[in-house]
Amino acid sequence: MSTVTNAPMPTTAQSFVDSFTRDFFSDSLFVFQDIWLAIWIWELAAFALVQFIAGIIAFAKLRGDVPFAWLAPLVMLVLSIIIPTFAGIVTSMLIAGTYQAVEQGMSHFEALLYGVGQCIVYVIATFSPRFNAL
């Protein structure tokens, strides 16, 4: 027995954009797993972008001086996967648990804000002079 959805398929580019923005800004995430996964995916993407840019800068700076400068972007890529995997999953689950506790839905836009916000907080904490002495 197959399930048939009654959701209309967009026929033009404008209707596709309208349906995307309607779904992106509406409360469409209600299940715990959907909420934490959406936050974590956005955080993973933000970390990958930040680490990719850092890898390019490191490669450009070390290219002439260090014979293995090509390893810097690879290390940054590995870090962009490891850091959000361990730190991001825990914080994303805490946020999702909070939303579940108050029985509140989350839009994909809110997930984007939480994911990118976690990345920004991590970058600021990394370069904070208070943590250099620890």
CSV table of C-alpha atoms in Angstrom, one decimal:
chain,number,residue,atom,x,y,z
A,1,MET,CA,0.0,0.0,0.0
A,2,SER,CA,1.6,3.3,-1.1
A,3,THR,CA,1.2,6.6,0.4
A,4,VAL,CA,0.2,9.5,-1.8
A,5,THR,CA,1.0,13.0,-0.8
A,6,ASN,CA,-1.3,15.8,-1.8
A,7,ALA,CA,1.4,18.4,-1.8
A,8,PRO,CA,1.4,20.3,-5.1
A,9,MET,CA,4.6,20.2,-7.2
A,10,PRO,CA,5.9,23.7,-8.2
A,11,THR,CA,5.5,24.3,-11.9
A,12,THR,CA,7.5,27.5,-12.4
A,13,ALA,CA,10.6,28.9,-10.9
A,14,GLN,CA,8.6,31.5,-8.9
A,15,SER,CA,6.3,28.9,-7.4
A,16,PHE,CA,9.4,26.8,-6.4
A,17,VAL,CA,10.9,29.9,-4.7
A,18,ASP,CA,7.6,30.6,-2.9
A,19,SER,CA,7.3,27.0,-1.6
A,20,PHE,CA,10.9,27.0,-0.5
A,21,THR,CA,10.6,30.3,1.4
A,22,ARG,CA,7.2,29.2,2.9
A,23,ASP,CA,8.8,25.9,4.2
A,24,PHE,CA,12.1,27.6,5.2
A,25,PHE,CA,10.5,30.2,7.5
A,26,SER,CA,7.6,28.1,8.8
A,27,ASP,CA,7.7,25.9,11.9
A,28,SER,CA,8.2,22.6,10.1
A,29,LEU,CA,10.6,20.8,12.6
A,30,PHE,CA,8.7,19.3,15.5
A,31,VAL,CA,10.5,16.0,16.2
A,32,PHE,CA,13.6,15.9,18.4
A,33,GLN,CA,15.7,14.1,15.8
A,34,ASP,CA,14.8,16.6,13.0
A,35,ILE,CA,15.6,19.6,15.1
A,36,TRP,CA,19.0,18.5,16.3
A,37,LEU,CA,20.0,17.1,12.9
A,38,ALA,CA,19.0,20.4,11.2
A,39,ILE,CA,21.0,22.5,13.7
A,40,TRP,CA,24.0,20.1,13.4
A,41,ILE,CA,24.0,20.1,9.6
A,42,TRP,CA,24.1,23.9,9.5
A,43,GLU,CA,26.9,24.0,12.1
A,44,LEU,CA,28.8,21.4,10.1
A,45,ALA,CA,28.5,23.5,7.0
A,46,ALA,CA,29.6,26.7,8.8
A,47,PHE,CA,32.6,25.0,10.3
A,48,ALA,CA,33.6,23.5,7.0
A,49,LEU,CA,33.5,27.0,5.4
A,50,VAL,CA,35.5,28.6,8.2
A,51,GLN,CA,38.1,25.8,8.2
A,52,PHE,CA,38.3,25.8,4.4
A,53,ILE,CA,39.0,29.6,4.4
A,54,ALA,CA,41.6,29.0,7.2
A,55,GLY,CA,43.2,26.2,5.2
A,56,ILE,CA,43.6,28.4,2.2
A,57,ILE,CA,45.1,31.2,4.2
A,58,ALA,CA,47.5,28.8,5.9
A,59,PHE,CA,48.5,27.3,2.5
A,60,ALA,CA,49.1,30.8,1.1
A,61,LYS,CA,51.2,31.8,4.0
A,62,LEU,CA,53.3,28.6,4.3
A,63,ARG,CA,53.6,27.8,0.6
A,64,GLY,CA,57.1,29.1,0.1
A,65,ASP,CA,58.6,28.3,3.5
A,66,VAL,CA,57.4,24.9,4.4
A,67,PRO,CA,57.8,21.9,2.1
A,68,PHE,CA,54.6,20.2,3.4
A,69,ALA,CA,52.3,23.3,3.2
A,70,TRP,CA,49.7,21.3,1.3
A,71,LEU,CA,48.9,19.4,4.5
A,72,ALA,CA,47.5,22.5,6.2
A,73,PRO,CA,44.2,22.5,4.2
A,74,LEU,CA,43.8,18.7,4.9
A,75,VAL,CA,44.3,19.2,8.6
A,76,MET,CA,41.8,22.1,8.5
A,77,LEU,CA,39.3,19.8,6.7
A,78,VAL,CA,39.7,17.1,9.3
A,79,LEU,CA,39.2,19.6,12.1
A,80,SER,CA,36.0,20.9,10.3
A,81,ILE,CA,34.6,17.4,10.7
A,82,ILE,CA,35.9,16.5,14.2
A,83,ILE,CA,35.0,19.6,16.1
A,84,PRO,CA,31.3,19.8,15.1
A,85,THR,CA,30.9,16.1,15.5
A,86,PHE,CA,31.9,16.1,19.1
A,87,ALA,CA,31.0,19.6,20.3
A,88,GLY,CA,28.2,20.3,17.9
A,89,ILE,CA,26.1,17.2,18.4
A,90,VAL,CA,26.0,17.8,22.2
A,91,THR,CA,25.0,21.5,22.0
A,92,SER,CA,22.5,20.8,19.2
A,93,MET,CA,20.9,18.1,21.2
A,94,LEU,CA,20.6,20.5,24.2
A,95,ILE,CA,18.9,23.1,22.0
A,96,ALA,CA,16.6,20.4,20.5
A,97,GLY,CA,15.8,19.1,24.0
A,98,THR,CA,14.8,22.6,25.1
A,99,TYR,CA,12.5,23.0,22.1
A,100,GLN,CA,10.9,19.6,22.9
A,101,ALA,CA,10.5,20.5,26.6
A,102,VAL,CA,8.4,23.5,25.7
A,103,GLU,CA,6.7,21.7,22.8
A,104,GLN,CA,7.7,24.4,20.4
A,105,GLY,CA,8.3,23.9,16.7
A,106,MET,CA,11.4,25.1,14.9
A,107,SER,CA,11.8,26.6,11.4
A,108,HIS,CA,14.8,25.8,9.2
A,109,PHE,CA,15.8,29.4,9.5
A,110,GLU,CA,16.1,29.1,13.3
A,111,ALA,CA,18.2,26.0,12.8
A,112,LEU,CA,20.5,28.0,10.5
A,113,LEU,CA,20.8,30.7,13.1
A,114,TYR,CA,21.6,28.2,15.9
A,115,GLY,CA,24.1,26.3,13.8
A,116,VAL,CA,26.0,29.3,12.4
A,117,GLY,CA,25.7,31.0,15.9
A,118,GLN,CA,27.4,28.0,17.5
A,119,CYS,CA,30.2,28.2,15.0
A,120,ILE,CA,30.7,32.0,15.6
A,121,VAL,CA,30.8,31.4,19.4
A,122,TYR,CA,33.4,28.7,18.9
A,123,VAL,CA,35.6,30.9,16.7
A,124,ILE,CA,35.3,33.8,19.2
A,125,ALA,CA,36.2,31.5,22.1
A,126,THR,CA,39.1,30.1,20.2
A,127,PHE,CA,40.7,33.5,19.6
A,128,SER,CA,39.8,34.9,23.0
A,129,PRO,CA,42.9,35.9,25.0
A,130,ARG,CA,41.4,34.5,28.2
A,131,PHE,CA,41.7,31.0,27.0
A,132,ASN,CA,45.4,31.4,25.9
A,133,ALA,CA,46.5,31.1,29.5
A,134,LEU,CA,44.7,27.9,30.2
